[in-house]
Coordinates of C-alpha atoms and ligand atoms in Angstrom, one line a residue:
M324 CA 153.3 38.2 27.0
R325 CA 150.3 37.0 28.8
G326 CA 148.1 39.8 27.0
L327 CA 149.5 38.5 23.7
I328 CA 148.4 35.0 24.4
I329 CA 144.9 36.1 25.4
L330 CA 144.7 38.4 22.3
L331 CA 145.8 35.1 20.1
L332 CA 143.2 33.1 21.8
I333 CA 140.5 35.6 21.4
I334 CA 141.3 36.1 17.6
S335 CA 141.7 32.4 16.9
G336 CA 138.4 31.8 18.7
T337 CA 136.7 34.4 16.5
V338 CA 138.1 32.9 13.3
F339 CA 137.2 29.4 14.4
C340 CA 133.6 30.3 15.2
Q341 CA 133.2 32.1 12.1
T342 CA 134.3 29.7 9.5
G343 CA 131.8 30.4 6.9
D344 CA 131.9 33.9 8.0
Q345 CA 128.6 35.3 9.4
Y346 CA 129.7 38.7 7.9
E347 CA 130.1 37.6 4.3
S348 CA 126.8 39.1 3.1
V349 CA 127.4 42.4 5.1
R350 CA 130.9 42.6 3.6
N351 CA 129.4 42.1 -0.1
R352 CA 126.9 44.7 0.6
M353 CA 129.6 47.1 1.9
V354 CA 131.5 46.6 -1.4
N355 CA 128.6 47.0 -3.6
D356 CA 127.3 50.1 -1.8
Q357 CA 130.3 51.9 -0.6
I358 CA 133.1 50.8 -3.0
S359 CA 132.0 49.7 -6.3
G360 CA 128.9 52.1 -6.1
R361 CA 131.2 55.1 -5.6
G362 CA 133.4 54.4 -8.6
I363 CA 136.1 52.0 -7.5
S364 CA 136.4 49.6 -10.5
D365 CA 139.7 47.7 -10.2
Q366 CA 138.7 44.1 -10.0
A367 CA 141.7 43.1 -7.8
T368 CA 140.8 45.7 -5.4
L369 CA 137.1 44.7 -5.2
R370 CA 138.0 41.2 -4.8
A371 CA 140.3 41.9 -1.9
M372 CA 137.8 44.2 -0.2
R373 CA 135.2 41.2 -0.6
K374 CA 137.7 38.7 1.0
V375 CA 139.4 40.5 4.0
P376 CA 137.3 40.0 7.2
R377 CA 137.4 43.6 8.4
H378 CA 135.4 42.6 11.5
L379 CA 138.5 40.8 12.7
F380 CA 140.7 43.9 12.5
V381 CA 138.7 46.0 14.9
P382 CA 138.0 45.5 18.7
A383 CA 135.4 43.0 19.3
S384 CA 133.1 45.7 20.7
Y385 CA 133.0 47.2 17.2
A386 CA 132.8 44.1 15.1
K387 CA 129.1 44.8 14.2
D388 CA 130.2 48.3 13.1
A389 CA 133.1 46.9 11.1
Y390 CA 131.3 47.3 7.6
S391 CA 129.7 50.8 8.2
D392 CA 130.9 53.7 6.2
R393 CA 133.2 55.2 8.7
P394 CA 136.5 55.0 10.4
L395 CA 136.6 53.2 13.8
P396 CA 138.8 53.6 16.8
I397 CA 141.4 50.8 17.3
G398 CA 142.9 51.9 20.6
Y399 CA 145.9 54.1 21.4
R400 CA 144.0 57.2 19.9
Q401 CA 144.4 55.6 16.4
T402 CA 141.8 54.6 13.9
I403 CA 141.2 52.1 11.1
S404 CA 140.2 54.0 7.9
Q405 CA 136.8 54.2 6.4
P406 CA 136.4 51.2 3.9
F407 CA 136.1 53.5 0.9
V408 CA 139.4 55.3 1.8
V409 CA 141.2 52.0 1.9
A410 CA 139.8 50.9 -1.4
Y411 CA 140.5 54.1 -3.0
M412 CA 144.1 54.3 -1.9
T413 CA 144.5 50.7 -3.0
E414 CA 143.2 51.3 -6.4
L415 CA 145.4 54.4 -6.8
V416 CA 148.7 52.5 -6.4
K417 CA 147.7 50.0 -9.1
P418 CA 148.4 46.9 -7.1
A419 CA 149.2 43.7 -9.0
K420 CA 151.1 40.3 -8.8
G421 CA 154.8 40.7 -8.9
K422 CA 154.8 44.0 -7.0
K423 CA 156.4 44.9 -3.6
A424 CA 154.8 47.4 -1.2
L425 CA 155.6 49.4 1.7
E426 CA 153.1 50.7 4.2
I427 CA 153.8 53.2 6.9
G428 CA 151.1 53.0 9.8
T429 CA 150.1 49.5 10.2
G430 CA 147.6 50.1 12.8
S431 CA 145.1 47.3 12.8
G432 CA 146.9 45.6 9.6
Y433 CA 143.7 46.0 7.6
Q434 CA 145.2 47.9 4.7
A435 CA 148.3 45.6 4.7
A436 CA 145.9 42.7 4.4
V437 CA 144.1 44.1 1.5
L438 CA 147.3 44.9 -0.3
A439 CA 148.7 41.4 0.5
E440 CA 145.7 39.7 -1.2
I441 CA 146.9 41.2 -4.6
V442 CA 150.7 42.0 -4.5
D443 CA 153.7 39.6 -3.7
T444 CA 154.9 41.2 -0.6
V445 CA 153.9 43.9 1.9
Y446 CA 156.3 45.6 4.3
T447 CA 154.7 47.4 7.1
I448 CA 155.8 49.6 9.9
E449 CA 153.9 50.7 13.1
I450 CA 155.2 53.3 15.7
V451 CA 152.8 52.2 18.6
P452 CA 154.5 49.1 19.9
E453 CA 151.3 47.5 21.1
L454 CA 149.5 48.1 17.9
A455 CA 152.5 46.6 16.1
K456 CA 152.6 43.6 18.3
E457 CA 148.8 43.0 18.0
A458 CA 148.7 43.5 14.2
A459 CA 151.7 41.1 13.6
A460 CA 149.8 38.5 15.6
R461 CA 146.6 39.1 13.9
L462 CA 148.1 38.7 10.4
N463 CA 149.9 35.7 11.5
I464 CA 146.7 34.1 12.7
L465 CA 144.9 35.0 9.6
G466 CA 147.7 33.4 7.5
Y467 CA 149.1 36.2 5.7
K468 CA 152.7 34.8 5.0
N469 CA 153.6 37.6 2.6
I470 CA 153.2 40.4 5.1
V471 CA 156.5 41.4 7.0
A472 CA 155.6 43.7 10.1
K473 CA 157.7 45.7 12.4
Y474 CA 157.7 48.3 15.1
G475 CA 159.5 51.5 14.3
D476 CA 159.3 55.0 12.9
G477 CA 158.2 54.6 9.2
Y478 CA 159.6 58.1 8.4
K479 CA 162.8 56.6 7.1
G480 CA 161.0 53.8 5.1
W481 CA 162.7 50.4 5.1
S482 CA 165.7 50.7 2.7
E483 CA 167.1 47.1 3.2
H484 CA 163.9 45.9 1.3
G485 CA 163.5 48.8 -1.2
P486 CA 163.0 49.9 -3.6
F487 CA 159.2 49.5 -3.6
D488 CA 156.7 49.6 -6.3
I489 CA 154.1 50.9 -4.0
I490 CA 154.2 53.0 -0.9
I491 CA 151.2 53.8 1.2
V492 CA 151.4 56.1 4.2
T493 CA 148.3 56.0 6.2
A494 CA 149.3 58.9 8.6
A495 CA 149.4 62.6 7.8
S496 CA 152.3 65.0 7.7
D497 CA 152.9 68.5 6.2
H498 CA 155.4 67.0 3.8
I499 CA 156.2 63.7 2.2
P500 CA 159.4 62.1 3.7
Q501 CA 162.4 62.3 1.5
P502 CA 163.6 58.6 2.4
L503 CA 160.2 57.4 1.1
K504 CA 160.6 59.2 -2.3
D505 CA 164.1 57.8 -2.5
Q506 CA 162.8 54.3 -2.0
L507 CA 160.1 54.5 -4.6
A508 CA 161.1 52.2 -7.4
E509 CA 161.1 53.2 -11.1
G510 CA 157.4 53.3 -12.2
G511 CA 156.5 53.1 -8.6
R512 CA 153.4 54.9 -7.0
L513 CA 153.1 56.7 -3.5
V514 CA 150.1 57.8 -1.8
M515 CA 150.0 60.0 1.4
P516 CA 147.8 62.4 3.0
V517 CA 149.6 65.7 3.1
G518 CA 148.6 69.0 4.9
N519 CA 147.8 69.9 8.6
P520 CA 147.8 66.7 10.6
A521 CA 145.4 68.5 13.1
T522 CA 142.7 69.2 10.6
V523 CA 142.3 67.8 7.1
Q524 CA 144.8 66.9 4.3
E525 CA 144.9 66.3 0.7
L526 CA 145.6 62.8 -0.6
I527 CA 148.8 63.2 -2.8
L528 CA 149.9 60.6 -5.5
L529 CA 153.6 60.6 -6.5
T530 CA 154.7 58.7 -9.6
K531 CA 158.4 58.1 -10.6
K532 CA 159.2 57.8 -14.2
K533 CA 162.7 57.9 -15.6
G534 CA 163.8 59.1 -12.0
K535 CA 161.5 62.0 -12.1
I536 CA 158.7 62.3 -9.7
T537 CA 155.3 63.7 -10.7
K538 CA 152.8 65.0 -8.1
Q539 CA 148.9 64.8 -8.2
R540 CA 146.6 66.3 -5.8
L541 CA 143.4 64.2 -5.1
E542 CA 140.6 64.2 -2.6
T543 CA 140.4 65.9 0.9
V544 CA 140.8 63.3 3.6
W545 CA 141.4 63.1 7.4
F546 CA 144.0 60.9 8.9
V547 CA 145.7 60.7 12.3
P548 CA 149.2 62.4 12.4
L549 CA 152.6 60.9 11.4
K550 CA 154.6 60.8 14.6
R551 CA 158.3 60.8 14.9
L552 CA 160.4 58.6 17.4
K553 CA 163.3 60.8 18.9
E554 CA 166.5 60.1 17.6
Ligands
SAH1332 N1 146.5 51.5 8.0 C1 145.9 51.3 9.2 C2 145.3 52.5 9.8 C3 146.4 53.4 10.1 S1 146.1 54.6 11.3 C4 144.7 50.2 9.2 O1 144.5 49.6 8.1 O2 144.3 50.0 10.3 C5 147.7 55.4 11.3 C6 148.7 54.5 12.0 O3 150.0 55.1 11.7 C7 148.5 54.5 13.6 O4 148.6 53.2 14.0 C8 149.8 55.2 14.0 O5 150.3 55.0 15.2 C9 150.8 55.0 12.9 N2 152.0 55.8 12.8 C10 151.9 57.3 13.0 N3 153.3 57.6 12.8 C11 154.0 56.7 12.4 C12 155.2 56.6 11.9 N4 156.1 57.6 11.9 N5 155.8 55.2 11.6 C13 155.0 54.1 11.7 N6 153.5 54.2 11.9 C14 153.1 55.6 12.4

């Protein structure tokens, strides 16, 4: 509890001192060079990437590197994805107003925040209790009222709130969990890194039309492994 209060103070202090946001120009440069410069053209995605203060989603010691072209450690042997990968996955799921999204692997909460700038509601699940708690506190302080975050094993999805128009899995497995396929809405899109969790994976896009799922193989990516809680 005390740790949480200290974390809240640190985050709110950072937000308070940075109204006007000293990183705004660095963030815009990141979007120009790394995101739109590499082919991401969805306006809603670009707008969200320009808005979300990524430096507040990484440990303070990494704030100055938050807009560089790489993933960063967020503690507990987990990482926040490279900005381009976040933008690429966001564009792939065609986010829009009126849609409901599910994310597996909250991590820092950054991908959830980017989605929440565009869609109606984001449900997000994190399996490391400390990260789940920190991300929920951070998203709350930053004012994201349309994100519902919980601790748990995302393998089974979140059926009470499904079906989802968008499902983003930000951890790798050798297969796509069946419950997630089942919780994909008609016309929905799911992206997930699939392959060897110890090496590299392929980003897979599933789309559901008339109940039938179609699979597309995309870029080679590297994500941390999707873990399981023991039953
Ligand atoms: N989307 C995050 C980065 C994700 S890193 C961000 O924007 O910062 C992948 C995360 O998935 C890690 O935090 C890891 O703990 C979590 N994870 C791994 N297996 C999981 C599971 N079965 N359910 C939920 N979260 C899981």
